[in-house]
Coordinates of C-alpha atoms and ligand atoms in Angstrom, one line a residue:
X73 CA -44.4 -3.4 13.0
X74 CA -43.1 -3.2 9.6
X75 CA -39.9 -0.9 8.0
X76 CA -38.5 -0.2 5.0
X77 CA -35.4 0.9 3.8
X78 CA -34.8 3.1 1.3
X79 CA -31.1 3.6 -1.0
X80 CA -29.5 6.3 -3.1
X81 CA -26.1 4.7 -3.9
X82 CA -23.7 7.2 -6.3
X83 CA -20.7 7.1 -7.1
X84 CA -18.9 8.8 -3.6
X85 CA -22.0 8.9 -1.7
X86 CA -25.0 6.5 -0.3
X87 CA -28.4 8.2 1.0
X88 CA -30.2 5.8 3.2
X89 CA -33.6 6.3 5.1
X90 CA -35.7 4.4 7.6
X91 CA -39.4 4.3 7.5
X92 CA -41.6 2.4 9.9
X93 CA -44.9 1.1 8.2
X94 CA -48.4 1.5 10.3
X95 CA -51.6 1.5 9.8
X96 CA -51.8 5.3 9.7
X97 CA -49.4 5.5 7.0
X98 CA -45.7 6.0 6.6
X99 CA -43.2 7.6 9.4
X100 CA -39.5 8.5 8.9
X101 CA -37.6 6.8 11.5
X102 CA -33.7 7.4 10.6
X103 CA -31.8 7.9 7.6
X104 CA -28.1 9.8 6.7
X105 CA -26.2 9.6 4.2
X106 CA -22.3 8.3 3.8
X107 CA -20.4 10.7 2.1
X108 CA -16.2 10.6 0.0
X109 CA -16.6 6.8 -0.2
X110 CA -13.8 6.5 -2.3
X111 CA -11.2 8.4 -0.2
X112 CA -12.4 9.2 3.4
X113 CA -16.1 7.4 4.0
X114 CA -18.1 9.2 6.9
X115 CA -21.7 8.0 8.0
X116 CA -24.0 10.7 9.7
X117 CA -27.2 9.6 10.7
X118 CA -30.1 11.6 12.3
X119 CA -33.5 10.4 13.9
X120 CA -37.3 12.0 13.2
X121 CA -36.1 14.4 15.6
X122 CA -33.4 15.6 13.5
X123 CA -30.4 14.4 16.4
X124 CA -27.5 12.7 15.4
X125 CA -27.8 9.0 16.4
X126 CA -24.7 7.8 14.7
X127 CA -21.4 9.1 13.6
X128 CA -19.2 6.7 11.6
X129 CA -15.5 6.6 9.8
X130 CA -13.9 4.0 8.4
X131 CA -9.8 4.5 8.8
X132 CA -9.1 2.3 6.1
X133 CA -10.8 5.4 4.1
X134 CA -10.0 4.5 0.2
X135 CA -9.6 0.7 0.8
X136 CA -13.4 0.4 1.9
X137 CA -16.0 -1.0 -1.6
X138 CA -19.7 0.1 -1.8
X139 CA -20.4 -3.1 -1.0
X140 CA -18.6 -3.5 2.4
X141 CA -19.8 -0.2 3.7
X142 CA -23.9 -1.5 2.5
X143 CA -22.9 -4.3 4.8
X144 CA -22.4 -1.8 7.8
X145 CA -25.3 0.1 6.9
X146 CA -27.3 -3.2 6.7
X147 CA -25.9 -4.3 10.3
X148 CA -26.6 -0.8 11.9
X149 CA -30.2 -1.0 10.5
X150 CA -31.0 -3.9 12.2
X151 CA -29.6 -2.9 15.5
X152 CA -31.9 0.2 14.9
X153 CA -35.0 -2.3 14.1
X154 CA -36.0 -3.2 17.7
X155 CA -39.0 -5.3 17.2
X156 CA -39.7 -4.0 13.5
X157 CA -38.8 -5.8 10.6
X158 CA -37.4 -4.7 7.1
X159 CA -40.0 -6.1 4.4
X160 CA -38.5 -4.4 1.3
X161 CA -35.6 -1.9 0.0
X162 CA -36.7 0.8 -2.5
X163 CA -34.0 1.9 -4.7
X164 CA -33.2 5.3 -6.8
X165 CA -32.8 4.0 -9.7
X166 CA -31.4 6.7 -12.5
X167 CA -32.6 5.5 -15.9
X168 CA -35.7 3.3 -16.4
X169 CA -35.5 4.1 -19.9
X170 CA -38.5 4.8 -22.4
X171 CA -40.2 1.6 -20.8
X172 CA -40.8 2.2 -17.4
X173 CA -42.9 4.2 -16.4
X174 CA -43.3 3.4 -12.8
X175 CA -41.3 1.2 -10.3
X176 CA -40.4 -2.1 -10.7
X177 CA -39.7 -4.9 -8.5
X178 CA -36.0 -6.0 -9.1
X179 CA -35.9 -9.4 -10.5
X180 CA -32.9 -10.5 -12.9
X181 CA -34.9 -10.1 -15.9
X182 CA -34.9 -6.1 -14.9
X183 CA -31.5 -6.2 -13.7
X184 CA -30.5 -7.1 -17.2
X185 CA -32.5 -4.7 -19.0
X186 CA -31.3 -1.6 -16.3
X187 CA -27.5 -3.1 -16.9
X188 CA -28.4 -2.3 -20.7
X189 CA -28.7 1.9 -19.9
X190 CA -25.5 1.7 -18.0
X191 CA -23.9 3.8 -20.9
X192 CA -26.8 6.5 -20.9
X193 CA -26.2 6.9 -17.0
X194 CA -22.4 6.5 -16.5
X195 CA -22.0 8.4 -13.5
X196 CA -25.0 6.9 -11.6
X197 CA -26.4 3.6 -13.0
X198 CA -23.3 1.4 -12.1
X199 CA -23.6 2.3 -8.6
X200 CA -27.5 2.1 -8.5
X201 CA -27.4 -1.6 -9.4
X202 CA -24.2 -2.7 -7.4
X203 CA -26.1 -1.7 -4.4
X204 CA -29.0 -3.8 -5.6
X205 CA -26.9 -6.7 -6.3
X206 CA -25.4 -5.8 -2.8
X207 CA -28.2 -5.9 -1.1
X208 CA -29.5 -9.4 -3.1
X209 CA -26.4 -10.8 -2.0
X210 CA -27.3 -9.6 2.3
X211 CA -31.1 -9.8 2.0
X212 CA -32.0 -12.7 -0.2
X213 CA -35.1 -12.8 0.7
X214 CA -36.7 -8.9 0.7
X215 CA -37.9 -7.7 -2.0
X216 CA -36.0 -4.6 -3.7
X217 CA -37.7 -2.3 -5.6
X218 CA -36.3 0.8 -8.3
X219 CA -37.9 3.7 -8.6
X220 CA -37.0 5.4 -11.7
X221 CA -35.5 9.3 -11.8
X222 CA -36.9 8.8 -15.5
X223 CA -40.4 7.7 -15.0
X224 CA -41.9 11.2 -13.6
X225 CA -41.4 12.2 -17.4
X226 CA -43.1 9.7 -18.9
X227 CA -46.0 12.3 -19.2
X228 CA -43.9 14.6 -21.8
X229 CA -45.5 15.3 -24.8
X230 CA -44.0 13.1 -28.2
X231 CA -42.6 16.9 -28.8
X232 CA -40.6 17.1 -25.8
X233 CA -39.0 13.8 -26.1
X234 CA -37.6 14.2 -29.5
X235 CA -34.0 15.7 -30.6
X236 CA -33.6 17.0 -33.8
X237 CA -32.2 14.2 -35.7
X238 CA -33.1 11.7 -38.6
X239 CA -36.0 9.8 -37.0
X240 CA -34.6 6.4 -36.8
X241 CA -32.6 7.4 -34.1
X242 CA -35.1 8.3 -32.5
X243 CA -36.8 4.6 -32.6
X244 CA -33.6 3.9 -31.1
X245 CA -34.1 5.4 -27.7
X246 CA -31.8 8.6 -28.8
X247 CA -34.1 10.7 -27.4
X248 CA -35.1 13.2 -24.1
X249 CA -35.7 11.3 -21.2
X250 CA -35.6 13.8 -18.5
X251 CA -33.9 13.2 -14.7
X252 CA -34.5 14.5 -11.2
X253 CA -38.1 12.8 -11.7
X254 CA -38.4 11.6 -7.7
X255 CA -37.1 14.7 -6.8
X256 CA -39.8 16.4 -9.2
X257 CA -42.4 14.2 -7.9
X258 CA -42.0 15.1 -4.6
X259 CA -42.4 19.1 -5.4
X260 CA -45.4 18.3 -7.5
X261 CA -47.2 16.8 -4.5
X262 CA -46.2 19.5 -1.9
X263 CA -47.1 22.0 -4.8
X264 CA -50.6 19.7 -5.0
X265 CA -50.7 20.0 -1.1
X266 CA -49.9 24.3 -1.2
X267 CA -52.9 25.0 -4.2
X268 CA -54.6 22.0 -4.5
X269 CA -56.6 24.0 -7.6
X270 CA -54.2 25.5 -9.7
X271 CA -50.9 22.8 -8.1
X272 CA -49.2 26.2 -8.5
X273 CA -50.3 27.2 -12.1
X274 CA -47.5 27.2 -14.8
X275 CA -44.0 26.5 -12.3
X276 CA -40.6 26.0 -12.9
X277 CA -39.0 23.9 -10.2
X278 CA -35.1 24.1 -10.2
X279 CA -33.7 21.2 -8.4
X280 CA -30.3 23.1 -7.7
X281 CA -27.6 20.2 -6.2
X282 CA -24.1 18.3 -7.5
X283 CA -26.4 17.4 -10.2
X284 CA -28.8 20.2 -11.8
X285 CA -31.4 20.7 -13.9
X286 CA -35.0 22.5 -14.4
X287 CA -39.1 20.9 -15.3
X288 CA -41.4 22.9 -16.2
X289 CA -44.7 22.0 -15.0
X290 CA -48.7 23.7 -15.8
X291 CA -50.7 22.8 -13.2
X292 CA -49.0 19.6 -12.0
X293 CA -48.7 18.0 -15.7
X294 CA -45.4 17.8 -16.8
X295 CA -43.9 19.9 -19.6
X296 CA -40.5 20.1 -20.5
X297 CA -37.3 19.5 -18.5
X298 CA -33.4 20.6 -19.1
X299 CA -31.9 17.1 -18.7
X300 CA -32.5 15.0 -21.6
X301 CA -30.6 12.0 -23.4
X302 CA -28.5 11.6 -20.4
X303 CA -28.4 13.4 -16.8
X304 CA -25.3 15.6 -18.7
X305 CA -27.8 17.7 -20.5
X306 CA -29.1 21.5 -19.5
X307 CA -27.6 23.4 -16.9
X308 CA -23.9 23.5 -15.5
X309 CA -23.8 21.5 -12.8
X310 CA -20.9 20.4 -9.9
X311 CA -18.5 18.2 -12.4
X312 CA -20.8 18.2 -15.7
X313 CA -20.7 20.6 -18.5
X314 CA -24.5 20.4 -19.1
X315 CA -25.3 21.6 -22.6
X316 CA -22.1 22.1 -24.4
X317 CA -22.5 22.7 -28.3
X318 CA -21.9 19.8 -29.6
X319 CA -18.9 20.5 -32.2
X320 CA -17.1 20.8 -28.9
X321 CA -17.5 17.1 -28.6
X322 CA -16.7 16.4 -32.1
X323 CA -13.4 18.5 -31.6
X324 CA -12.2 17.4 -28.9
X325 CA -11.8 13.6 -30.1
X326 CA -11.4 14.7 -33.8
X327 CA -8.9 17.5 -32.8
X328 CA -7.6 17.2 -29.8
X329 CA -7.3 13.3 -30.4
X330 CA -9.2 12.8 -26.8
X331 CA -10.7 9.0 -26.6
X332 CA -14.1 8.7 -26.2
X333 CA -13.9 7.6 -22.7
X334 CA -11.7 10.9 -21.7
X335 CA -13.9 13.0 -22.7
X336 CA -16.6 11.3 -21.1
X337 CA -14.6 11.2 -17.9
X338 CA -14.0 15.4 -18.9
X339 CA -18.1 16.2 -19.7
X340 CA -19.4 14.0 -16.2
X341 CA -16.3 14.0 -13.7
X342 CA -14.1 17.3 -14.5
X343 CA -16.2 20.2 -16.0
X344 CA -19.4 22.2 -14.6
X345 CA -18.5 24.1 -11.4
X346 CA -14.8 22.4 -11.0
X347 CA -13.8 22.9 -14.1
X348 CA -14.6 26.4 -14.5
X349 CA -13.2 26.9 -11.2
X350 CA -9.8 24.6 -11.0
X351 CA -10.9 24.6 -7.4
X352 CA -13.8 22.9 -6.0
X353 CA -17.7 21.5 -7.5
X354 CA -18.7 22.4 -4.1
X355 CA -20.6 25.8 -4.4
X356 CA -19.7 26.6 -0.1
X357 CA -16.3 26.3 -1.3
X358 CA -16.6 28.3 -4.0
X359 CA -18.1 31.2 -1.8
X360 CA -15.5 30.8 0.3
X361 CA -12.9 31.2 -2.1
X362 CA -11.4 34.7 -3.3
X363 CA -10.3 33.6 -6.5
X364 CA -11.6 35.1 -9.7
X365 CA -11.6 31.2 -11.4
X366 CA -14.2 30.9 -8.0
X367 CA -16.0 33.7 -9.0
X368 CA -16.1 33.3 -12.9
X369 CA -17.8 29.4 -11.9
X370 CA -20.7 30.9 -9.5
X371 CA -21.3 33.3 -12.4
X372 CA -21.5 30.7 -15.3
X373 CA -23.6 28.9 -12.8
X374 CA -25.9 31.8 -12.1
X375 CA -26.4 32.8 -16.0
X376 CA -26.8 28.9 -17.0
X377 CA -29.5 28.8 -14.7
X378 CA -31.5 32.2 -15.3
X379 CA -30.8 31.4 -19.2
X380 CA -32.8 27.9 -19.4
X381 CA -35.1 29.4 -16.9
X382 CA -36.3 31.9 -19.3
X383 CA -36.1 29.5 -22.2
X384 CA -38.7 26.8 -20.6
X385 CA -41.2 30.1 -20.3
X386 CA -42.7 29.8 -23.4
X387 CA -43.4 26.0 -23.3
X388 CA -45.4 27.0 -20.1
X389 CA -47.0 30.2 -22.1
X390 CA -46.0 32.5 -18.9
X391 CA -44.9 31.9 -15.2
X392 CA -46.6 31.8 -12.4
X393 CA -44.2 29.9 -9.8
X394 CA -40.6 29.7 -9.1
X395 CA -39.4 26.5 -6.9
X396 CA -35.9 25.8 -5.6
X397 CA -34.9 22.9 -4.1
X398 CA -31.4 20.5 -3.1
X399 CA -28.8 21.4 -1.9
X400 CA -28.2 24.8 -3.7
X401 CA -31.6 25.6 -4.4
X402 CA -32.6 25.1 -0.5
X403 CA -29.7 26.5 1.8
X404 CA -28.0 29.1 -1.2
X405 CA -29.6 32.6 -0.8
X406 CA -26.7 34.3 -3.1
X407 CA -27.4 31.7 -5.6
X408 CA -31.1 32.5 -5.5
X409 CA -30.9 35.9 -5.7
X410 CA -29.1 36.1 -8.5
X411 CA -30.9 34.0 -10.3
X412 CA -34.5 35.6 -9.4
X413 CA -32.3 38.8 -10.2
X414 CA -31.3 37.8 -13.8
X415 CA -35.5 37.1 -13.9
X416 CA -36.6 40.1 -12.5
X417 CA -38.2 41.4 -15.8
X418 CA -40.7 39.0 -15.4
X419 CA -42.0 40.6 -12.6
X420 CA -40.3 38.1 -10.4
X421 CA -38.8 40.5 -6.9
X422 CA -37.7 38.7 -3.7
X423 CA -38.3 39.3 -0.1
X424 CA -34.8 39.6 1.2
X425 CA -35.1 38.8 4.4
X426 CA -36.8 35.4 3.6
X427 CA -35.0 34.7 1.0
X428 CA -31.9 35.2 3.7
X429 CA -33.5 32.6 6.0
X430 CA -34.8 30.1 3.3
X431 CA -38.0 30.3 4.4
X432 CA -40.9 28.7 2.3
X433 CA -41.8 31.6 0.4
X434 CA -39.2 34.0 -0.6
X435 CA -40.8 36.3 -3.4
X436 CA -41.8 40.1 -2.3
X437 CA -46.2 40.6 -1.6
X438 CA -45.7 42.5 -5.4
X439 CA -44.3 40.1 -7.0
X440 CA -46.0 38.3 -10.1
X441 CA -44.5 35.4 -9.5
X442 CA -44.4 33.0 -6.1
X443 CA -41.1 31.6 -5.1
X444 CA -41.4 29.1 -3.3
X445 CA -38.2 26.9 -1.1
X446 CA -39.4 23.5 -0.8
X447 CA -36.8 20.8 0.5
X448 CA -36.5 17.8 -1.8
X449 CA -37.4 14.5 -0.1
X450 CA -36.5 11.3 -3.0
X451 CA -36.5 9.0 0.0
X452 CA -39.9 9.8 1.1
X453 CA -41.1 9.3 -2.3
X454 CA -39.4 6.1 -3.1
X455 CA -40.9 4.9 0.5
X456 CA -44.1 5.6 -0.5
X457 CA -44.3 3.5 -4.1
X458 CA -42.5 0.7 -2.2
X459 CA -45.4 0.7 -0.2
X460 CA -48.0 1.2 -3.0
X461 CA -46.2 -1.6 -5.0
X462 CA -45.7 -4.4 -2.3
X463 CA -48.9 -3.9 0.0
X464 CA -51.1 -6.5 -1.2
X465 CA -54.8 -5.3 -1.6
X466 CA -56.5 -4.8 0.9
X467 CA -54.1 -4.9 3.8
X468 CA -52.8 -1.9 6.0
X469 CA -49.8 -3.5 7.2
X470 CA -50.3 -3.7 10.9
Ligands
LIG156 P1 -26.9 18.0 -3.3 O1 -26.4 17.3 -4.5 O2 -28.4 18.3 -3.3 O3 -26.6 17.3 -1.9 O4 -26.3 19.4 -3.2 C1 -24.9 19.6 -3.1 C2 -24.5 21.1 -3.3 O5 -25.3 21.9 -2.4 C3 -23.1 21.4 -3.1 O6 -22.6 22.3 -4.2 C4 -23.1 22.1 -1.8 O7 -22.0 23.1 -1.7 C5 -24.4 22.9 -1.9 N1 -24.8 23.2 -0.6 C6 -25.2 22.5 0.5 N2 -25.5 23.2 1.5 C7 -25.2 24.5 1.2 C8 -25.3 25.7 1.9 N3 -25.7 25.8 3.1 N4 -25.0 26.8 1.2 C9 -24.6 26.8 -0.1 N5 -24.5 25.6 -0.8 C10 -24.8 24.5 -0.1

């Protein structure tokens, strides 16, 4: 029996995910995620069944790299393999550019070219490819594939790629690329699977996590999305500003004499949620806190949201779904209802109760628009175009 293994390596955390390979198709085996590398790594992994099968720290805590703690994961794999074997590694990969439009298999020719966008994806590129030169280093051998977060918006109209500026930047690459795409991808197909006619008519899925943003979709074919030039764009999100006018850029480094890398570190590391706040990017913390900086963020948060909402509405010419999904948008019923709240002109009314236990739908029988809770599920998307890319014609993989 075959496997494959698929990686989400940031910048403090590493998603990882087991699938076992059959001839009727691909099965989630295990998968977790380690979480405060940097400070105090924890592993936490669960089986199919949704039990814990592994609970890990590491005491040295700040001393341990990416790379060693990949090296664990590796190891624990394998003793989780039994007679199955690892064939290939599908990564996330955050930008894949204006070139690629679906995944690639990791050679050094890409590795260059995806080293290239580290400056469009600061926060999440470096950490994408060390984990693929990580796991060259362990695995030789297996192939590794990316799977890009850009290529689901490779569909967007010329119009929805462009910014307004001179045109030659432009031919640059200075232009919308879009984010969340796996994410995105993985709604579109549940949406296919819900109303395989209509895939849900004119939606907006809001993929509501540490990172955040909106797409717009009619009938599956995607429209417009709030992340653009880089995943900083759109809404507020844990530790980034999201769309910030941009004099408050120039000002900064013009007036306030910040370097260019400060206030980078400032737009991706210390603003959204935290920043607002003082306190936390966590939105359970911020809940849980009493203090009106806590409060302020949720409501910046809240607005942010409904706000781009309404403004993707006329791209779509009307709305006839709401999706939310990560880890706001799927466990957050405050956040929710405030939001469908702030939209409630459009018709939009929630069922309380459902929305209280995040069940799939959460709009009221009345309401003119379906809101729908559908769990994001990257890893099951990037296991499936490993699959599509490696299998060689033909074969099923017994
Ligand atoms: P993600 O990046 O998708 O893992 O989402 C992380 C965000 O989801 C953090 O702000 C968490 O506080 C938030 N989150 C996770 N679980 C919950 C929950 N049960 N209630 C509210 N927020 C949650």
């Amino acid at each position: 029996m075959k496997a494959i293994v698929t990686l989400n390596a940031g910048s403090s955390s590493i998603k990882f995910a087991l699938y076992e390979l059959s001839a009727d198709g691909l099965r989630f085996d295990a998968g977790g995620k380690i979480e405060e590398i940097g400070t105090a790594p924890r592993l936490r992994a669960r089986n199919a069944q949704g039990d814990v099968i592994l609970q890990r720290n590491w005491p040295q805590g700040n001393a341990i790299s990416h790379e060693h703690l990949l090296e664990d994961l590796f190891a624990w794999a394998a003793t989780q393999l039994g007679d199955r074997e690892i064939i290939a590694i599908g990564h996330r990969v955050v930008h894949g550019g204006a070139e690629f439009a679906a995944p690639r298999r990791i050679d050094d020719a890409l590795l260059e070219v995806l080293e290239a966008l580290i400056p469009l994806a600061p926060l999440h590129q470096p950490h994408n490819l060390a984990a693929v030169r990580a796991l060259r280093a362990l695995a030789p051998h297996l192939p590794q594939i990316a799977c890009f977060d850009t290529a689901f918006h490779h569909e967007l109209s010329a119009l929805a790629t462009r910014l307004p500026l001179p045109r030659a930047f432009h031919d640059k690459g200075v232009r919308r690329y879009g984010f969340h795409g796996l994410s995105y991808e993985h709604i579109a197909g549940q949406l296919r699977a819900a109303d395989p006619e209509r895939l849900g008519g004119r939606v907006i899925a809001a993929h509501l996590g540490n990172g955040a943003s909106l797409c717009a979709m009619r009938e599956g074919r995607n429209i417009d999305t709030t992340m653009g030039f880089t995943a900083l764009d759109g809404l507020m999100m844990g530790t980034r500003s999201g769309a910030l006018d941009p004099g408050v850029v120039l000002h900064l480094q013009m007036q306030l004499g910040l370097a260019a890398q400060e206030v980078e570190t400032l737009l991706y590391k210390k603003s959204g949620l935290l920043g607002v706040s003082g306190l936390s990017s966590d939105m359970r913390t911020l809940h849980a806190s009493d203090a009106p900086e806590a409060a302020e963020a949720i409501d910046l948060f809240v607005r942010q949201a409904a706000r781009q909402t309404a403004a993707l509405i006329p791209a779509l010419g009307g709305l006839d779904g709401l999706v939310f999904t990560a880890g706001i948008g799927e466990n957050d019923p405050v956040i929710r209802a405030r939001i469908c709240e702030s939209l409630s002109w459009t018709g939009l009314s929630l069922d309380t109760e459902a929305n209280q236990r995040n069940a799939n739908v959460i709009s009221a029988k009345q309401s003119r628009i379906l809101v729908r809770v559908i769990p994001t599920d990257e890893e099951a998307v990037i296991a499936h175009h490993v699959v599509q890319l490696i299998r060689p014609t033909g074969s099923n993989f017994q």
